[in-house]
Amino acid sequence: MYARRVEDATSDTILYIEGLTVSFDGFKALNDLDFFMGVGELRVIIGPNGAGKTTLLDTITGKVRPTEGTVLYNGVSDLATLTENAIVNLGIGRKFQTPTIYVNHTVFENLALSLPEDKGIFRTIRSMLGSHDGDRIADVLNAVGLSDKADDPAGLLSHGEKQWLEIGMLIAQDPRLLLLDEPVAGMTDYETQGTVDLIHSLADSHSILVIEHDMDFVEQIARTVTVLHEGSSLCEGTMDEVKADPRVVEVYLGRG
Ligand code: ADP
Ligand code: MG
């Protein structure tokens, strides 16, 4: 089990967040939040608009600084003191809601440009990539189901395929913790199902934190769900436990 006291936060606790408050001009987007996640966990966060979900990811990735509280990665790295780049280099990869791919480059080139030690455009030319890099890209293409589209310009991919490519670009950097903000927003049912399968396969070798609104999708991937409300954790448990909690029905599920 993961630690719930800072002295127990070890390398088994991928995220140890305690008493986290983030104020914007006095408004508390996060309010004394406690959140703990173990290595290898697949966690889903749900909650109404404005609950602070994206702000939590912004804080983990160093885009936003805590006003108060502790944010530890692997029990030791104090994310509040590190730059965004340093946090990426620790193995934390984030996918934003809107894909940020290079539309005029092929799918293959997009992945080549994402390799961790990328030093520039020459890396996109296949013959100049080492066989190790080539194998790695082939593995990622396979994982995200885009092997057949390796030579297509990324701009021609469907919305869902672009999202998968961006997940592939994250995996190419070999992160330990993946942060996915609304990964199935705007996807067709078919694409959503593909994303369920993709997340299940990634969960074997990564810790994954997913924020999502689509409850059918959440039901299919969720192991432990955390409900965020007004910047704090309202409740946490299995999907069934969360759905049966009257407070969750009141602030979130009842509105659907
Ligand atoms: P969620 O992702 O759960 O919908 P957010 O984390 O985006 O919620 O936002 C939580 C609250 O914080 C919202 O009321 C939002 O308007 C506010 N907020 C988020 N970022 C900022 C910011 N940079 N400046 C001011 N207010 C912000
Ligand atoms: Mg959000």
mmCIF file of C-alpha atoms and ligand atoms in Angstrom:
data_model
loop_
_atom_site.group_PDB
_atom_site.id
_atom_site.type_symbol
_atom_site.label_atom_id
_atom_site.label_comp_id
_atom_site.label_asym_id
_atom_site.label_seq_id
_atom_site.Cartn_x
_atom_site.Cartn_y
_atom_site.Cartn_z
ATOM 1 C CA MET A 1 0.000 0.000 0.000
ATOM 2 C CA TYR A 2 1.143 3.567 -0.562
ATOM 3 C CA ALA A 3 2.238 5.884 2.194
ATOM 4 C CA ARG A 4 -0.163 8.267 3.869
ATOM 5 C CA ARG A 5 2.385 9.987 6.082
ATOM 6 C CA VAL A 6 5.371 11.816 4.722
ATOM 7 C CA GLU A 7 7.825 9.764 6.767
ATOM 8 C CA ASP A 8 6.452 6.665 5.014
ATOM 9 C CA ALA A 9 6.719 8.152 1.525
ATOM 10 C CA THR A 10 9.262 5.957 -0.225
ATOM 11 C CA SER A 11 10.061 5.019 -3.776
ATOM 12 C CA ASP A 12 6.902 2.843 -3.668
ATOM 13 C CA THR A 13 4.797 6.002 -3.522
ATOM 14 C CA ILE A 14 4.970 7.611 -6.936
ATOM 15 C CA LEU A 15 2.972 10.651 -5.818
ATOM 16 C CA TYR A 16 2.759 11.876 -2.267
ATOM 17 C CA ILE A 17 0.662 15.035 -2.077
ATOM 18 C CA GLU A 18 -0.281 16.432 1.283
ATOM 19 C CA GLY A 19 -2.055 19.617 2.288
ATOM 20 C CA LEU A 20 -1.754 21.027 -1.232
ATOM 21 C CA THR A 21 -3.307 24.447 -1.686
ATOM 22 C CA VAL A 22 -3.041 26.470 -4.894
ATOM 23 C CA SER A 23 -4.466 29.981 -4.724
ATOM 24 C CA PHE A 24 -5.119 32.219 -7.711
ATOM 25 C CA ASP A 25 -5.610 35.746 -6.346
ATOM 26 C CA GLY A 26 -7.043 34.296 -3.161
ATOM 27 C CA PHE A 27 -9.283 31.739 -4.900
ATOM 28 C CA LYS A 28 -8.276 28.219 -3.872
ATOM 29 C CA ALA A 29 -8.312 26.033 -7.007
ATOM 30 C CA LEU A 30 -6.829 23.323 -4.760
ATOM 31 C CA ASN A 31 -7.685 23.434 -1.085
ATOM 32 C CA ASP A 32 -5.702 21.355 1.404
ATOM 33 C CA LEU A 33 -5.684 18.365 -0.956
ATOM 34 C CA ASP A 34 -4.270 15.005 0.130
ATOM 35 C CA PHE A 35 -3.568 12.573 -2.711
ATOM 36 C CA PHE A 36 -1.464 9.436 -2.628
ATOM 37 C CA MET A 37 -0.646 7.098 -5.486
ATOM 38 C CA GLY A 38 1.481 3.957 -5.524
ATOM 39 C CA VAL A 39 4.011 2.885 -8.143
ATOM 40 C CA GLY A 40 2.280 0.937 -10.917
ATOM 41 C CA GLU A 41 -1.173 2.268 -10.083
ATOM 42 C CA LEU A 42 -3.771 3.232 -12.661
ATOM 43 C CA ARG A 43 -5.750 6.029 -11.005
ATOM 44 C CA VAL A 44 -8.691 7.967 -12.393
ATOM 45 C CA ILE A 45 -9.734 11.396 -11.133
ATOM 46 C CA ILE A 46 -13.260 12.582 -11.807
ATOM 47 C CA GLY A 47 -15.115 15.645 -10.608
ATOM 48 C CA PRO A 48 -17.162 18.610 -11.802
ATOM 49 C CA ASN A 49 -15.778 21.394 -13.970
ATOM 50 C CA GLY A 50 -13.651 23.728 -11.899
ATOM 51 C CA ALA A 51 -12.906 21.058 -9.273
ATOM 52 C CA GLY A 52 -9.165 21.631 -9.719
ATOM 53 C CA LYS A 53 -8.267 18.555 -11.792
ATOM 54 C CA THR A 54 -6.152 20.346 -14.380
ATOM 55 C CA THR A 55 -4.577 22.531 -11.682
ATOM 56 C CA LEU A 56 -3.452 19.340 -9.932
ATOM 57 C CA LEU A 57 -1.671 18.189 -13.111
ATOM 58 C CA ASP A 58 -0.240 21.707 -13.561
ATOM 59 C CA THR A 59 1.203 21.475 -10.059
ATOM 60 C CA ILE A 60 2.684 17.994 -10.566
ATOM 61 C CA THR A 61 4.351 19.124 -13.797
ATOM 62 C CA GLY A 62 5.737 22.351 -12.325
ATOM 63 C CA LYS A 63 3.605 24.700 -14.412
ATOM 64 C CA VAL A 64 1.882 25.989 -11.287
ATOM 65 C CA ARG A 65 3.540 26.321 -7.870
ATOM 66 C CA PRO A 66 1.905 25.220 -4.628
ATOM 67 C CA THR A 67 0.807 28.010 -2.335
ATOM 68 C CA GLU A 68 1.110 25.507 0.506
ATOM 69 C CA GLY A 69 1.710 21.799 0.886
ATOM 70 C CA THR A 70 3.953 18.945 -0.165
ATOM 71 C CA VAL A 71 4.282 17.337 -3.613
ATOM 72 C CA LEU A 72 6.777 14.466 -3.633
ATOM 73 C CA TYR A 73 7.625 12.140 -6.502
ATOM 74 C CA ASN A 74 9.005 8.699 -5.613
ATOM 75 C CA GLY A 75 9.101 9.822 -2.016
ATOM 76 C CA VAL A 76 12.094 12.085 -2.514
ATOM 77 C CA SER A 77 11.836 14.570 -5.374
ATOM 78 C CA ASP A 78 10.150 17.771 -4.225
ATOM 79 C CA LEU A 79 8.325 18.775 -7.406
ATOM 80 C CA ALA A 80 7.555 22.238 -6.018
ATOM 81 C CA THR A 81 11.238 23.149 -6.316
ATOM 82 C CA LEU A 82 11.936 21.766 -9.804
ATOM 83 C CA THR A 83 11.583 23.269 -13.277
ATOM 84 C CA GLU A 84 9.141 21.782 -15.801
ATOM 85 C CA ASN A 85 12.079 20.329 -17.762
ATOM 86 C CA ALA A 86 13.632 18.763 -14.698
ATOM 87 C CA ILE A 87 10.270 17.161 -13.907
ATOM 88 C CA VAL A 88 10.015 15.704 -17.429
ATOM 89 C CA ASN A 89 13.530 14.340 -16.976
ATOM 90 C CA LEU A 90 12.459 12.602 -13.774
ATOM 91 C CA GLY A 91 10.077 10.539 -15.903
ATOM 92 C CA ILE A 92 6.777 12.403 -15.665
ATOM 93 C CA GLY A 93 5.022 12.726 -19.037
ATOM 94 C CA ARG A 94 1.847 14.703 -19.606
ATOM 95 C CA LYS A 95 -0.661 14.629 -22.398
ATOM 96 C CA PHE A 96 -2.697 17.798 -22.795
ATOM 97 C CA GLN A 97 -6.299 17.940 -23.978
ATOM 98 C CA THR A 98 -5.362 19.344 -27.397
ATOM 99 C CA PRO A 99 -2.790 17.317 -29.321
ATOM 100 C CA THR A 100 0.533 19.080 -29.875
ATOM 101 C CA ILE A 101 1.935 17.118 -32.800
ATOM 102 C CA TYR A 102 3.874 18.299 -35.864
ATOM 103 C CA VAL A 103 1.186 18.056 -38.555
ATOM 104 C CA ASN A 104 3.559 18.395 -41.520
ATOM 105 C CA HIS A 105 5.814 15.588 -40.320
ATOM 106 C CA THR A 106 5.041 11.910 -40.667
ATOM 107 C CA VAL A 107 3.916 9.808 -37.744
ATOM 108 C CA PHE A 108 7.358 8.178 -37.719
ATOM 109 C CA GLU A 109 9.108 11.560 -37.683
ATOM 110 C CA ASN A 110 6.950 12.790 -34.830
ATOM 111 C CA LEU A 111 8.074 9.826 -32.758
ATOM 112 C CA ALA A 112 11.707 10.252 -33.805
ATOM 113 C CA LEU A 113 11.590 13.876 -32.672
ATOM 114 C CA SER A 114 10.266 12.732 -29.294
ATOM 115 C CA LEU A 115 13.101 10.357 -28.470
ATOM 116 C CA PRO A 116 14.705 11.465 -25.229
ATOM 117 C CA GLU A 117 18.134 12.333 -26.560
ATOM 118 C CA ASP A 118 16.795 14.050 -29.676
ATOM 119 C CA LYS A 119 19.345 16.471 -31.001
ATOM 120 C CA GLY A 120 17.568 17.813 -34.035
ATOM 121 C CA ILE A 121 16.093 17.267 -37.421
ATOM 122 C CA PHE A 122 18.620 14.650 -38.577
ATOM 123 C CA ARG A 123 17.076 12.266 -36.112
ATOM 124 C CA THR A 124 13.947 12.192 -38.263
ATOM 125 C CA ILE A 125 15.802 10.635 -41.192
ATOM 126 C CA ARG A 126 15.425 6.904 -40.820
ATOM 127 C CA SER A 127 18.819 5.948 -42.199
ATOM 128 C CA MET A 128 20.486 8.175 -39.632
ATOM 129 C CA LEU A 129 18.731 6.644 -36.671
ATOM 130 C CA GLY A 130 20.527 3.893 -34.819
ATOM 131 C CA SER A 131 18.866 0.482 -34.973
ATOM 132 C CA HIS A 132 18.048 0.821 -31.282
ATOM 133 C CA ASP A 133 16.055 4.001 -31.984
ATOM 134 C CA GLY A 134 14.400 2.383 -34.999
ATOM 135 C CA ASP A 135 13.332 -0.602 -32.892
ATOM 136 C CA ARG A 136 12.079 1.680 -30.199
ATOM 137 C CA ILE A 137 9.921 3.662 -32.623
ATOM 138 C CA ALA A 138 8.570 0.418 -34.101
ATOM 139 C CA ASP A 139 7.597 -0.716 -30.590
ATOM 140 C CA VAL A 140 5.833 2.568 -29.876
ATOM 141 C CA LEU A 141 4.026 2.507 -33.248
ATOM 142 C CA ASN A 142 2.827 -0.972 -32.420
ATOM 143 C CA ALA A 143 1.753 -0.008 -28.903
ATOM 144 C CA VAL A 144 -0.398 2.891 -30.113
ATOM 145 C CA GLY A 145 -1.742 0.982 -33.133
ATOM 146 C CA LEU A 146 -0.241 3.289 -35.779
ATOM 147 C CA SER A 147 2.253 0.953 -37.491
ATOM 148 C CA ASP A 148 0.292 1.125 -40.748
ATOM 149 C CA LYS A 149 0.320 4.923 -40.710
ATOM 150 C CA ALA A 150 4.044 5.440 -39.954
ATOM 151 C CA ASP A 151 4.645 7.285 -43.237
ATOM 152 C CA ASP A 152 1.465 9.346 -43.280
ATOM 153 C CA PRO A 153 1.651 13.048 -42.421
ATOM 154 C CA ALA A 154 0.382 13.411 -38.859
ATOM 155 C CA GLY A 155 -2.035 16.104 -40.037
ATOM 156 C CA LEU A 156 -3.995 13.468 -41.962
ATOM 157 C CA LEU A 157 -4.697 11.319 -38.898
ATOM 158 C CA SER A 158 -8.182 11.253 -37.381
ATOM 159 C CA HIS A 159 -8.707 13.091 -34.108
ATOM 160 C CA GLY A 160 -8.391 9.858 -32.142
ATOM 161 C CA GLU A 161 -5.269 8.761 -34.004
ATOM 162 C CA LYS A 162 -3.667 12.127 -33.256
ATOM 163 C CA GLN A 163 -4.348 11.557 -29.560
ATOM 164 C CA TRP A 164 -2.749 8.096 -29.799
ATOM 165 C CA LEU A 165 0.259 9.567 -31.601
ATOM 166 C CA GLU A 166 0.675 12.072 -28.810
ATOM 167 C CA ILE A 167 0.515 9.280 -26.252
ATOM 168 C CA GLY A 168 3.145 7.495 -28.364
ATOM 169 C CA MET A 169 5.321 10.628 -28.278
ATOM 170 C CA LEU A 170 5.093 10.524 -24.503
ATOM 171 C CA ILE A 171 5.944 6.829 -24.302
ATOM 172 C CA ALA A 172 8.932 7.365 -26.609
ATOM 173 C CA GLN A 173 10.440 9.448 -23.803
ATOM 174 C CA ASP A 174 10.180 6.434 -21.508
ATOM 175 C CA PRO A 175 8.278 8.047 -18.627
ATOM 176 C CA ARG A 176 7.459 6.238 -15.405
ATOM 177 C CA LEU A 177 4.345 8.295 -14.657
ATOM 178 C CA LEU A 178 1.858 9.244 -17.377
ATOM 179 C CA LEU A 179 -0.596 12.074 -16.790
ATOM 180 C CA LEU A 180 -3.543 12.053 -19.204
ATOM 181 C CA ASP A 181 -6.050 14.934 -19.154
ATOM 182 C CA GLU A 182 -9.353 13.899 -20.782
ATOM 183 C CA PRO A 183 -7.784 11.449 -23.252
ATOM 184 C CA VAL A 184 -11.072 10.443 -24.947
ATOM 185 C CA ALA A 185 -12.618 13.918 -25.301
ATOM 186 C CA GLY A 186 -13.983 14.213 -28.841
ATOM 187 C CA MET A 187 -13.271 10.579 -29.738
ATOM 188 C CA THR A 188 -15.668 8.288 -31.576
ATOM 189 C CA ASP A 189 -16.877 5.175 -29.722
ATOM 190 C CA TYR A 190 -14.443 3.098 -31.762
ATOM 191 C CA GLU A 191 -11.527 5.358 -30.853
ATOM 192 C CA THR A 192 -12.581 5.407 -27.202
ATOM 193 C CA GLN A 193 -12.529 1.613 -27.148
ATOM 194 C CA GLY A 194 -9.045 1.647 -28.661
ATOM 195 C CA THR A 195 -7.945 4.021 -25.910
ATOM 196 C CA VAL A 196 -9.322 1.662 -23.248
ATOM 197 C CA ASP A 197 -7.145 -1.106 -24.707
ATOM 198 C CA LEU A 198 -4.140 1.216 -24.995
ATOM 199 C CA ILE A 199 -4.385 2.337 -21.372
ATOM 200 C CA HIS A 200 -4.738 -1.246 -20.189
ATOM 201 C CA SER A 201 -1.587 -2.249 -22.056
ATOM 202 C CA LEU A 202 0.364 0.818 -20.845
ATOM 203 C CA ALA A 203 -0.718 0.131 -17.266
ATOM 204 C CA ASP A 204 1.434 -3.015 -17.226
ATOM 205 C CA SER A 205 4.611 -0.948 -17.285
ATOM 206 C CA HIS A 206 3.675 2.588 -16.178
ATOM 207 C CA SER A 207 1.989 4.419 -13.349
ATOM 208 C CA ILE A 208 -0.930 6.291 -14.938
ATOM 209 C CA LEU A 209 -3.087 9.147 -13.689
ATOM 210 C CA VAL A 210 -6.128 9.815 -15.895
ATOM 211 C CA ILE A 211 -8.595 12.686 -15.660
ATOM 212 C CA GLU A 212 -11.805 11.966 -17.512
ATOM 213 C CA HIS A 213 -15.465 12.931 -17.763
ATOM 214 C CA ASP A 214 -16.710 10.095 -19.950
ATOM 215 C CA MET A 215 -18.162 7.730 -17.345
ATOM 216 C CA ASP A 216 -18.500 4.763 -19.726
ATOM 217 C CA PHE A 217 -14.782 5.069 -20.370
ATOM 218 C CA VAL A 218 -13.981 5.527 -16.676
ATOM 219 C CA GLU A 219 -15.964 2.371 -15.825
ATOM 220 C CA GLN A 220 -13.823 0.385 -18.232
ATOM 221 C CA ILE A 221 -10.419 1.507 -16.990
ATOM 222 C CA ALA A 222 -10.923 2.451 -13.363
ATOM 223 C CA ARG A 223 -9.412 0.525 -10.503
ATOM 224 C CA THR A 224 -9.291 3.279 -7.877
ATOM 225 C CA VAL A 225 -11.221 6.485 -8.508
ATOM 226 C CA THR A 226 -10.653 9.790 -6.700
ATOM 227 C CA VAL A 227 -13.463 12.345 -6.780
ATOM 228 C CA LEU A 228 -12.224 15.909 -6.654
ATOM 229 C CA HIS A 229 -14.606 18.652 -5.560
ATOM 230 C CA GLU A 230 -13.814 22.302 -4.831
ATOM 231 C CA GLY A 231 -10.114 21.568 -4.720
ATOM 232 C CA SER A 232 -10.244 18.696 -2.233
ATOM 233 C CA SER A 233 -10.656 14.940 -2.366
ATOM 234 C CA LEU A 234 -14.350 14.207 -1.723
ATOM 235 C CA CYS A 235 -14.047 10.446 -1.778
ATOM 236 C CA GLU A 236 -11.921 7.634 -3.107
ATOM 237 C CA GLY A 237 -12.604 3.980 -3.841
ATOM 238 C CA THR A 238 -13.664 1.524 -6.497
ATOM 239 C CA MET A 239 -16.064 2.696 -9.186
ATOM 240 C CA ASP A 240 -18.920 0.966 -7.367
ATOM 241 C CA GLU A 241 -18.043 2.583 -4.037
ATOM 242 C CA VAL A 242 -17.751 6.015 -5.590
ATOM 243 C CA LYS A 243 -21.014 5.700 -7.520
ATOM 244 C CA ALA A 244 -22.842 4.667 -4.359
ATOM 245 C CA ASP A 245 -21.564 7.633 -2.328
ATOM 246 C CA PRO A 246 -24.424 10.140 -1.902
ATOM 247 C CA ARG A 247 -21.980 13.075 -1.846
ATOM 248 C CA VAL A 248 -20.653 12.071 -5.260
ATOM 249 C CA VAL A 249 -24.167 11.743 -6.671
ATOM 250 C CA GLU A 250 -24.980 15.164 -5.231
ATOM 251 C CA VAL A 251 -21.990 17.084 -6.610
ATOM 252 C CA TYR A 252 -21.215 15.189 -9.786
ATOM 253 C CA LEU A 253 -22.993 12.103 -11.048
ATOM 254 C CA GLY A 254 -26.512 13.360 -10.346
ATOM 255 C CA ARG A 255 -25.979 16.194 -12.809
ATOM 256 C CA GLY A 256 -25.517 13.883 -15.787
HETATM 257 P P1 ADP B 1 -10.980 21.341 -13.728
HETATM 258 O O1 ADP B 1 -9.844 20.889 -14.567
HETATM 259 O O2 ADP B 1 -11.339 20.402 -12.639
HETATM 260 O O3 ADP B 1 -12.186 21.703 -14.548
HETATM 261 P P2 ADP B 1 -9.277 23.624 -13.148
HETATM 262 O O4 ADP B 1 -8.138 23.057 -12.396
HETATM 263 O O5 ADP B 1 -9.041 23.941 -14.582
HETATM 264 O O6 ADP B 1 -10.552 22.695 -12.976
HETATM 265 O O7 ADP B 1 -9.735 24.969 -12.446
HETATM 266 C C1 ADP B 1 -10.090 25.025 -11.085
HETATM 267 C C2 ADP B 1 -10.490 26.438 -10.760
HETATM 268 O O8 ADP B 1 -9.360 27.274 -10.769
HETATM 269 C C3 ADP B 1 -11.485 27.032 -11.744
HETATM 270 O O9 ADP B 1 -12.414 27.818 -11.038
HETATM 271 C C4 ADP B 1 -10.610 27.881 -12.627
HETATM 272 O O10 ADP B 1 -11.327 28.968 -13.156
HETATM 273 C C5 ADP B 1 -9.523 28.350 -11.673
HETATM 274 N N1 ADP B 1 -8.247 28.563 -12.333
HETATM 275 C C6 ADP B 1 -7.506 27.602 -12.966
HETATM 276 N N2 ADP B 1 -6.357 28.125 -13.442
HETATM 277 C C7 ADP B 1 -6.372 29.438 -13.108
HETATM 278 C C8 ADP B 1 -5.459 30.546 -13.307
HETATM 279 N N3 ADP B 1 -4.295 30.377 -13.949
HETATM 280 N N4 ADP B 1 -5.822 31.747 -12.817
HETATM 281 C C9 ADP B 1 -6.984 31.919 -12.165
HETATM 282 N N5 ADP B 1 -7.877 30.942 -11.927
HETATM 283 C C10 ADP B 1 -7.589 29.723 -12.390
HETATM 284 MG MG MG B 2 -9.641 20.494 -16.658
#
